[in-house]
Amino acid sequence: MRSLLLLLLAILVAAPAVARQTVTEDDYARAERMLRQHTSPKVYGNAITPNWLDDGTFWYRVTTRAGHRFVRVYPEARRDKKRPAFNHARLASALGAVTSATYDADNLPFQTFSFGDSDRFIQVSAEGQTFECDLRRYRCEASEAEAAPAEESRFARFRRTEIPSPDGTREAFVRDHDLWVRDVATGTERQMTFDGEEDYAYATNNAGWTKSNRPVVLWSPDSRKIATFKHDGRGVSMMYLTSTKVGAPELEAWRYPFPGDSLIFRIERVVIHVDDAEVVRLQMPPDAHRSTITDHIVDGGEWADIEWSDDSERLFFVSSSRDHKVATLREANPFTGQVRDIFEEVEDTFFESGYNQINWTAFADSEEFVWYSQQDDWGHLYLRDLQTGELKNRITEGDWRVLAVRHWDPEARQVFFTGGSREPGDPYFQYLYRVGFDGSDLTLLTPDSLNHAVAFSPDFRYFIDTASSPDTPQVITLRSTDDGAAIVELERADISELLASGWKPPTPFVVKARDGETDLYGLMYTPTNLNANGRYPILNYLYPGPQSGSVGSRSFNPSRSDKQAVSELGFVVVELDAMGSPMRSKSFHEAYYGNMGDNGLPDQITGIRQLAARHRYMDLDNVGIWGHSGGGFASTAGILRYPDFYKVAVSGAGNHDNATYEDDWGEKWHGLLERNPDGTTSYDNQANHLLVDNLVGKLLIAHGSMDSNVPPNNTMLLAEALMNAGKDFDMLIFPNSRHGFRQGEYWMRRRWDYFVRHLKGVEPPKEFKFGQQTDQPNM
């Protein structure tokens, strides 16, 4: 008996300690302190916005531990290139003298300012007034002049429903389905078109999954012509949503095409000559509502795949086929409407002209154009003849890819672009390069193994390089576009307060893909109080793409959603960019074209298994999965396709059957829908509702009742199939919520609770309330 007890004791001592099986309110509070609202205020000097001046200098505002400071930079100075924009203490005193308020040098009562006729004077707004301040005598006085308006933000510009002309004298807008132009100075309005009607209107901004009152137009450089289209939605399917309210609900109805529909949105291209309101219709059939980069003809708020020549005499655009396999560069005569084809590329799967950026352009003066192609499996630039389409020369080549062209310089015959996979290390790190149109002098302008975000000076002589990685905070440097040489270091992010709070960065990792050869990259999050001898359930966060991946930006961020937060509850969180996601080779990106149900799940599973082999504390017997939108589709697919691996899934706003989602998404990534004689379709292999018999584990699905992107019908179909199969599951419907649930904290808490209850096997604290925590260090 004594020997048996000793043997049992030895076994217990040798066995790994089991992770704590209780989850308390204090654990939830510690988790909450890892959310963005608590971590971001502990990071200083990690971002700046330059305000360039006509003399080639610029100023910016930066956060510090004490508050904020204004800095001015003199790139051409021999020394002291970076200086305080003014004496902060003296300006605080001068402003206080005229406002009868007390200001601190590190917390001046304004965020922006403008210079007067010289550097001696600045204009600021404080306490609802405008002040002129003399920076020599440091005296301020109230001014009757209105403060110079702050530059309109990019997002504010895109929310406008009028599109200003390049010279600022006119603005285009839509009224009653027709296009109008308003004279800015006089307010005089003139109607440009007269035959617009419901579902057949001019400049309509509707892709089904997204819509806006902002018209889709492109002004010519001389501000005298407008390129636009007549948007034909006649016969296109309808979408219906109803609000939740006391009494009769309100109906929201709009055109929304689906894969396989006989009619989708079409655009009939026109050019409007504004001075005499003449409409010239391009002599060509309507184009499908498509672009070479997005599932909308609008990219970032602007019309994609179209540009004017500098002299406003020629119009260039790309027509994309409905299935995205054919891209045709065309030129239109804006006076006659004649159209000629210049060049065409045909793909077996889908054509893209770049990563989040249109990378083709035409140079009318030299009769050349640059085309982006992945014809050699990587994304590169090609110089071609604008008249014949014939290749003149490659601009870039190699086993790496151009991501986004940042600046064309036809005079110097150079192009600046970001690229990836060329330098050693993480292929998702983005670098800035410069190369000649003839392919010569390819120059790396951002050294080091980090991710680089860049912003150019107006004259493109300099750029601001913000370099970081998921575990390395930002270093911000002013560099020369000649050779990338550092002019001056501007800021170095201070995360000491963040570290003192107990925070730690995610751990980058590399694993092999399903093929056993391809490297996959991701991030792993572990509790700050990790017990290396413990056993922790695994949570797999994923977004399968195909237009983006799970990890997102490789820049430093103190909180990547709530991944570190949920890890604090006793989980190891894993996210990796699987095959089928972008930014690498074409073959990598199209890995599961025609089989969207794949979702990169085989790579997620094999990657997690490899990590668990490295880290004994990872519990492969308890794996959960979650995601939103495409990730909601993929997380449900995970538990249905791999029930032996995933035990718990939480799915938000999933497009569970892409035949029930908007047309452009499925038709680009999965192909056109084909119906078979037996009633099956080519989309059946990706539909979650056809797999419900496989459900074994715990599934929570959720949707917003007013989701106009992924309509709630996707989740309702899944729920109906689960009920018909007699399966137990959980579901939440968020009343009046769109695609991003406005009840976000409630949803996050319910997700945390679900994993704690069903993976850890314990009850979470009841109805934990966010927003009551103080920023105490995590212990």
Short mmCIF file of N, CA and C in Angstrom, two decimals, residues 509 514 520-523 525 538-552 560-563 566 572-581 592 596-606 608 623-642 645-646 648-656 665 688 699 739 747 751 755:
data_model
loop_
_atom_site.label_atom_id
_atom_site.label_comp_id
_atom_site.label_asym_id
_atom_site.label_seq_id
_atom_site.Cartn_x
_atom_site.Cartn_y
_atom_site.Cartn_z
N PHE A 509 4.53 33.53 -34.95
CA PHE A 509 4.96 32.15 -35.17
C PHE A 509 4.92 31.83 -36.65
N ARG A 514 -1.06 22.92 -44.97
CA ARG A 514 -1.58 21.56 -45.20
C ARG A 514 -0.68 20.74 -46.12
N LEU A 520 3.32 29.32 -43.14
CA LEU A 520 2.19 30.15 -42.75
C LEU A 520 2.59 30.96 -41.53
N TYR A 521 2.06 32.18 -41.44
CA TYR A 521 2.46 33.11 -40.40
C TYR A 521 1.25 33.54 -39.58
N GLY A 522 1.47 33.71 -38.29
CA GLY A 522 0.36 34.11 -37.43
C GLY A 522 0.83 34.66 -36.11
N LEU A 523 -0.14 34.88 -35.22
CA LEU A 523 0.12 35.41 -33.88
C LEU A 523 -0.58 34.51 -32.86
N TYR A 525 -1.66 34.37 -28.63
CA TYR A 525 -1.88 35.16 -27.42
C TYR A 525 -2.01 34.20 -26.24
N ILE A 538 -7.84 26.05 -26.35
CA ILE A 538 -7.36 26.85 -27.48
C ILE A 538 -8.54 27.51 -28.16
N LEU A 539 -8.39 28.78 -28.49
CA LEU A 539 -9.38 29.49 -29.28
C LEU A 539 -8.76 29.90 -30.60
N ASN A 540 -9.41 29.55 -31.67
CA ASN A 540 -8.93 29.85 -33.03
C ASN A 540 -9.78 30.99 -33.60
N TYR A 541 -9.18 32.20 -33.66
CA TYR A 541 -9.87 33.29 -34.34
C TYR A 541 -9.48 33.23 -35.81
N LEU A 542 -10.46 33.42 -36.70
CA LEU A 542 -10.10 33.42 -38.11
C LEU A 542 -11.00 34.34 -38.92
N TYR A 543 -10.41 34.88 -39.94
CA TYR A 543 -11.14 35.50 -41.05
C TYR A 543 -10.51 34.91 -42.30
N PRO A 544 -11.28 34.14 -43.08
CA PRO A 544 -10.67 33.34 -44.15
C PRO A 544 -10.34 34.12 -45.41
N GLY A 545 -10.76 35.37 -45.48
CA GLY A 545 -10.62 36.08 -46.74
C GLY A 545 -11.84 35.78 -47.61
N PRO A 546 -11.65 35.67 -48.92
CA PRO A 546 -10.35 35.68 -49.57
C PRO A 546 -9.74 37.07 -49.79
N GLN A 547 -10.45 38.17 -49.44
CA GLN A 547 -9.90 39.48 -49.74
C GLN A 547 -8.96 39.99 -48.66
N SER A 548 -8.92 39.32 -47.50
CA SER A 548 -7.99 39.66 -46.43
C SER A 548 -7.79 38.43 -45.57
N GLY A 549 -6.92 38.53 -44.58
CA GLY A 549 -6.63 37.37 -43.75
C GLY A 549 -7.02 37.58 -42.30
N SER A 550 -6.62 36.64 -41.46
CA SER A 550 -7.00 36.67 -40.05
C SER A 550 -6.22 37.71 -39.26
N VAL A 551 -4.94 37.83 -39.51
CA VAL A 551 -4.07 38.64 -38.66
C VAL A 551 -4.26 40.13 -38.90
N GLY A 552 -4.43 40.52 -40.14
CA GLY A 552 -4.55 41.95 -40.44
C GLY A 552 -3.19 42.61 -40.48
N ARG A 560 -5.47 44.06 -30.35
CA ARG A 560 -6.01 43.56 -31.61
C ARG A 560 -7.36 42.92 -31.30
N SER A 561 -8.39 43.76 -31.37
CA SER A 561 -9.72 43.35 -30.95
C SER A 561 -9.64 42.87 -29.50
N ASP A 562 -10.29 41.78 -29.15
CA ASP A 562 -10.28 41.32 -27.76
C ASP A 562 -9.52 40.01 -27.61
N LYS A 563 -8.54 39.79 -28.48
CA LYS A 563 -7.86 38.49 -28.45
C LYS A 563 -7.01 38.29 -27.20
N VAL A 566 -9.57 37.98 -24.12
CA VAL A 566 -10.21 36.67 -23.88
C VAL A 566 -9.16 35.64 -23.44
N VAL A 572 -5.53 29.98 -24.82
CA VAL A 572 -4.50 30.33 -25.78
C VAL A 572 -5.22 30.66 -27.10
N VAL A 573 -5.02 31.87 -27.60
CA VAL A 573 -5.70 32.32 -28.82
C VAL A 573 -4.72 32.26 -29.98
N VAL A 574 -5.15 31.67 -31.09
CA VAL A 574 -4.32 31.51 -32.28
C VAL A 574 -5.03 32.11 -33.47
N GLU A 575 -4.29 32.93 -34.23
CA GLU A 575 -4.79 33.43 -35.51
C GLU A 575 -3.67 33.28 -36.53
N LEU A 576 -3.99 32.78 -37.70
CA LEU A 576 -2.97 32.65 -38.74
C LEU A 576 -3.59 32.92 -40.11
N ASP A 577 -2.76 33.37 -41.01
CA ASP A 577 -3.20 33.65 -42.38
C ASP A 577 -3.02 32.38 -43.21
N ALA A 578 -4.13 31.74 -43.52
CA ALA A 578 -4.12 30.45 -44.20
C ALA A 578 -3.98 30.64 -45.70
N MET A 579 -3.75 29.55 -46.38
CA MET A 579 -3.80 29.56 -47.84
C MET A 579 -5.20 29.97 -48.26
N GLY A 580 -5.29 30.74 -49.33
CA GLY A 580 -6.56 31.30 -49.76
C GLY A 580 -6.69 32.77 -49.40
N SER A 581 -5.73 33.30 -48.63
CA SER A 581 -5.73 34.72 -48.29
C SER A 581 -4.72 35.46 -49.17
N TYR A 592 -8.28 27.75 -52.73
CA TYR A 592 -9.56 27.04 -52.68
C TYR A 592 -10.63 27.74 -53.52
N MET A 596 -15.34 27.53 -51.55
CA MET A 596 -15.20 28.48 -50.45
C MET A 596 -15.47 27.84 -49.09
N GLY A 597 -16.12 26.67 -49.06
CA GLY A 597 -16.33 25.99 -47.80
C GLY A 597 -15.04 25.55 -47.15
N ASP A 598 -13.95 25.53 -47.91
CA ASP A 598 -12.63 25.19 -47.37
C ASP A 598 -12.23 26.18 -46.27
N ASN A 599 -12.38 27.48 -46.58
CA ASN A 599 -12.14 28.54 -45.60
C ASN A 599 -10.75 28.53 -44.98
N GLY A 600 -9.81 27.81 -45.57
CA GLY A 600 -8.47 27.72 -44.96
C GLY A 600 -8.44 26.87 -43.71
N LEU A 601 -9.53 26.18 -43.40
CA LEU A 601 -9.61 25.40 -42.16
C LEU A 601 -8.56 24.30 -42.05
N PRO A 602 -8.22 23.58 -43.12
CA PRO A 602 -7.16 22.58 -43.00
C PRO A 602 -5.84 23.18 -42.54
N ASP A 603 -5.56 24.42 -42.95
CA ASP A 603 -4.33 25.08 -42.51
C ASP A 603 -4.43 25.53 -41.05
N GLN A 604 -5.61 26.01 -40.65
CA GLN A 604 -5.79 26.39 -39.25
C GLN A 604 -5.53 25.19 -38.35
N ILE A 605 -6.10 24.06 -38.71
CA ILE A 605 -6.00 22.87 -37.86
C ILE A 605 -4.56 22.35 -37.82
N THR A 606 -3.93 22.23 -38.98
CA THR A 606 -2.56 21.71 -38.97
C THR A 606 -1.61 22.67 -38.28
N ILE A 608 -2.42 24.71 -35.71
CA ILE A 608 -2.66 24.59 -34.27
C ILE A 608 -2.01 23.31 -33.74
N VAL A 623 -10.74 22.74 -28.18
CA VAL A 623 -10.47 23.80 -29.16
C VAL A 623 -11.78 24.47 -29.56
N GLY A 624 -11.81 25.78 -29.46
CA GLY A 624 -12.95 26.56 -29.91
C GLY A 624 -12.57 27.42 -31.09
N ILE A 625 -13.56 27.97 -31.77
CA ILE A 625 -13.32 28.78 -32.97
C ILE A 625 -14.34 29.89 -33.02
N TRP A 626 -13.90 31.09 -33.47
CA TRP A 626 -14.86 32.17 -33.63
C TRP A 626 -14.44 33.14 -34.73
N GLY A 627 -15.44 33.87 -35.23
CA GLY A 627 -15.18 34.88 -36.24
C GLY A 627 -16.46 35.62 -36.57
N HIS A 628 -16.32 36.67 -37.37
CA HIS A 628 -17.45 37.53 -37.72
C HIS A 628 -17.49 37.69 -39.23
N SER A 629 -18.69 37.79 -39.79
CA SER A 629 -18.90 37.95 -41.22
C SER A 629 -18.33 36.72 -41.94
N GLY A 630 -17.29 36.90 -42.79
CA GLY A 630 -16.67 35.73 -43.39
C GLY A 630 -16.12 34.80 -42.33
N GLY A 631 -15.67 35.37 -41.21
CA GLY A 631 -15.22 34.55 -40.10
C GLY A 631 -16.37 33.83 -39.41
N GLY A 632 -17.57 34.42 -39.45
CA GLY A 632 -18.74 33.73 -38.93
C GLY A 632 -19.10 32.53 -39.79
N PHE A 633 -19.01 32.72 -41.09
CA PHE A 633 -19.20 31.61 -42.04
C PHE A 633 -18.18 30.51 -41.77
N ALA A 634 -16.90 30.92 -41.61
CA ALA A 634 -15.82 29.95 -41.45
C ALA A 634 -15.86 29.24 -40.10
N SER A 635 -16.23 29.95 -39.03
CA SER A 635 -16.26 29.30 -37.71
C SER A 635 -17.36 28.25 -37.66
N THR A 636 -18.52 28.55 -38.23
CA THR A 636 -19.57 27.53 -38.30
C THR A 636 -19.14 26.36 -39.18
N ALA A 637 -18.51 26.67 -40.30
CA ALA A 637 -18.00 25.60 -41.17
C ALA A 637 -17.01 24.73 -40.41
N GLY A 638 -16.22 25.35 -39.53
CA GLY A 638 -15.22 24.61 -38.78
C GLY A 638 -15.84 23.53 -37.91
N ILE A 639 -16.87 23.88 -37.14
CA ILE A 639 -17.46 22.90 -36.23
C ILE A 639 -18.31 21.87 -36.98
N LEU A 640 -18.82 22.25 -38.16
CA LEU A 640 -19.61 21.31 -38.94
C LEU A 640 -18.73 20.37 -39.78
N ARG A 641 -17.61 20.86 -40.28
CA ARG A 641 -16.75 20.04 -41.13
C ARG A 641 -15.71 19.24 -40.33
N TYR A 642 -15.35 19.76 -39.16
CA TYR A 642 -14.31 19.11 -38.35
C TYR A 642 -14.80 18.97 -36.91
N PHE A 645 -12.40 18.03 -34.10
CA PHE A 645 -11.35 18.97 -33.69
C PHE A 645 -11.92 20.16 -32.94
N TYR A 646 -12.93 20.80 -33.52
CA TYR A 646 -13.53 21.98 -32.89
C TYR A 646 -14.72 21.55 -32.03
N VAL A 648 -16.36 23.87 -29.78
CA VAL A 648 -17.25 25.01 -29.55
C VAL A 648 -17.01 26.04 -30.65
N ALA A 649 -18.09 26.62 -31.18
CA ALA A 649 -17.97 27.66 -32.20
C ALA A 649 -18.90 28.81 -31.87
N VAL A 650 -18.41 30.02 -32.09
CA VAL A 650 -19.22 31.23 -31.96
C VAL A 650 -19.14 31.98 -33.27
N SER A 651 -20.29 32.26 -33.84
CA SER A 651 -20.36 32.78 -35.21
C SER A 651 -21.19 34.05 -35.24
N GLY A 652 -20.60 35.15 -35.72
CA GLY A 652 -21.33 36.41 -35.85
C GLY A 652 -21.53 36.81 -37.29
N ALA A 653 -22.76 37.13 -37.68
CA ALA A 653 -23.10 37.72 -38.98
C ALA A 653 -22.52 36.95 -40.15
N GLY A 654 -22.59 35.61 -40.09
CA GLY A 654 -21.97 34.81 -41.13
C GLY A 654 -22.74 34.78 -42.43
N ASN A 655 -22.02 34.78 -43.54
CA ASN A 655 -22.62 34.55 -44.86
C ASN A 655 -22.57 33.03 -45.10
N HIS A 656 -23.49 32.33 -44.44
CA HIS A 656 -23.40 30.88 -44.33
C HIS A 656 -23.63 30.14 -45.64
N TRP A 665 -19.50 38.82 -54.61
CA TRP A 665 -18.60 38.10 -53.70
C TRP A 665 -18.42 36.65 -54.15
N ASN A 688 -23.24 26.05 -45.43
CA ASN A 688 -23.26 25.49 -44.08
C ASN A 688 -24.57 24.76 -43.75
N LEU A 699 -22.69 25.33 -30.49
CA LEU A 699 -22.67 26.37 -31.52
C LEU A 699 -23.55 27.54 -31.09
N HIS A 739 -24.35 45.29 -39.69
CA HIS A 739 -23.35 44.22 -39.80
C HIS A 739 -22.42 44.20 -38.59
N TRP A 747 -22.44 41.42 -26.90
CA TRP A 747 -22.03 40.29 -27.74
C TRP A 747 -20.67 39.75 -27.30
N ARG A 751 -19.97 36.02 -25.84
CA ARG A 751 -18.97 35.15 -26.46
C ARG A 751 -17.98 34.63 -25.43
N PHE A 755 -17.46 30.50 -24.26
CA PHE A 755 -16.24 29.71 -24.25
C PHE A 755 -15.87 29.26 -22.84
#
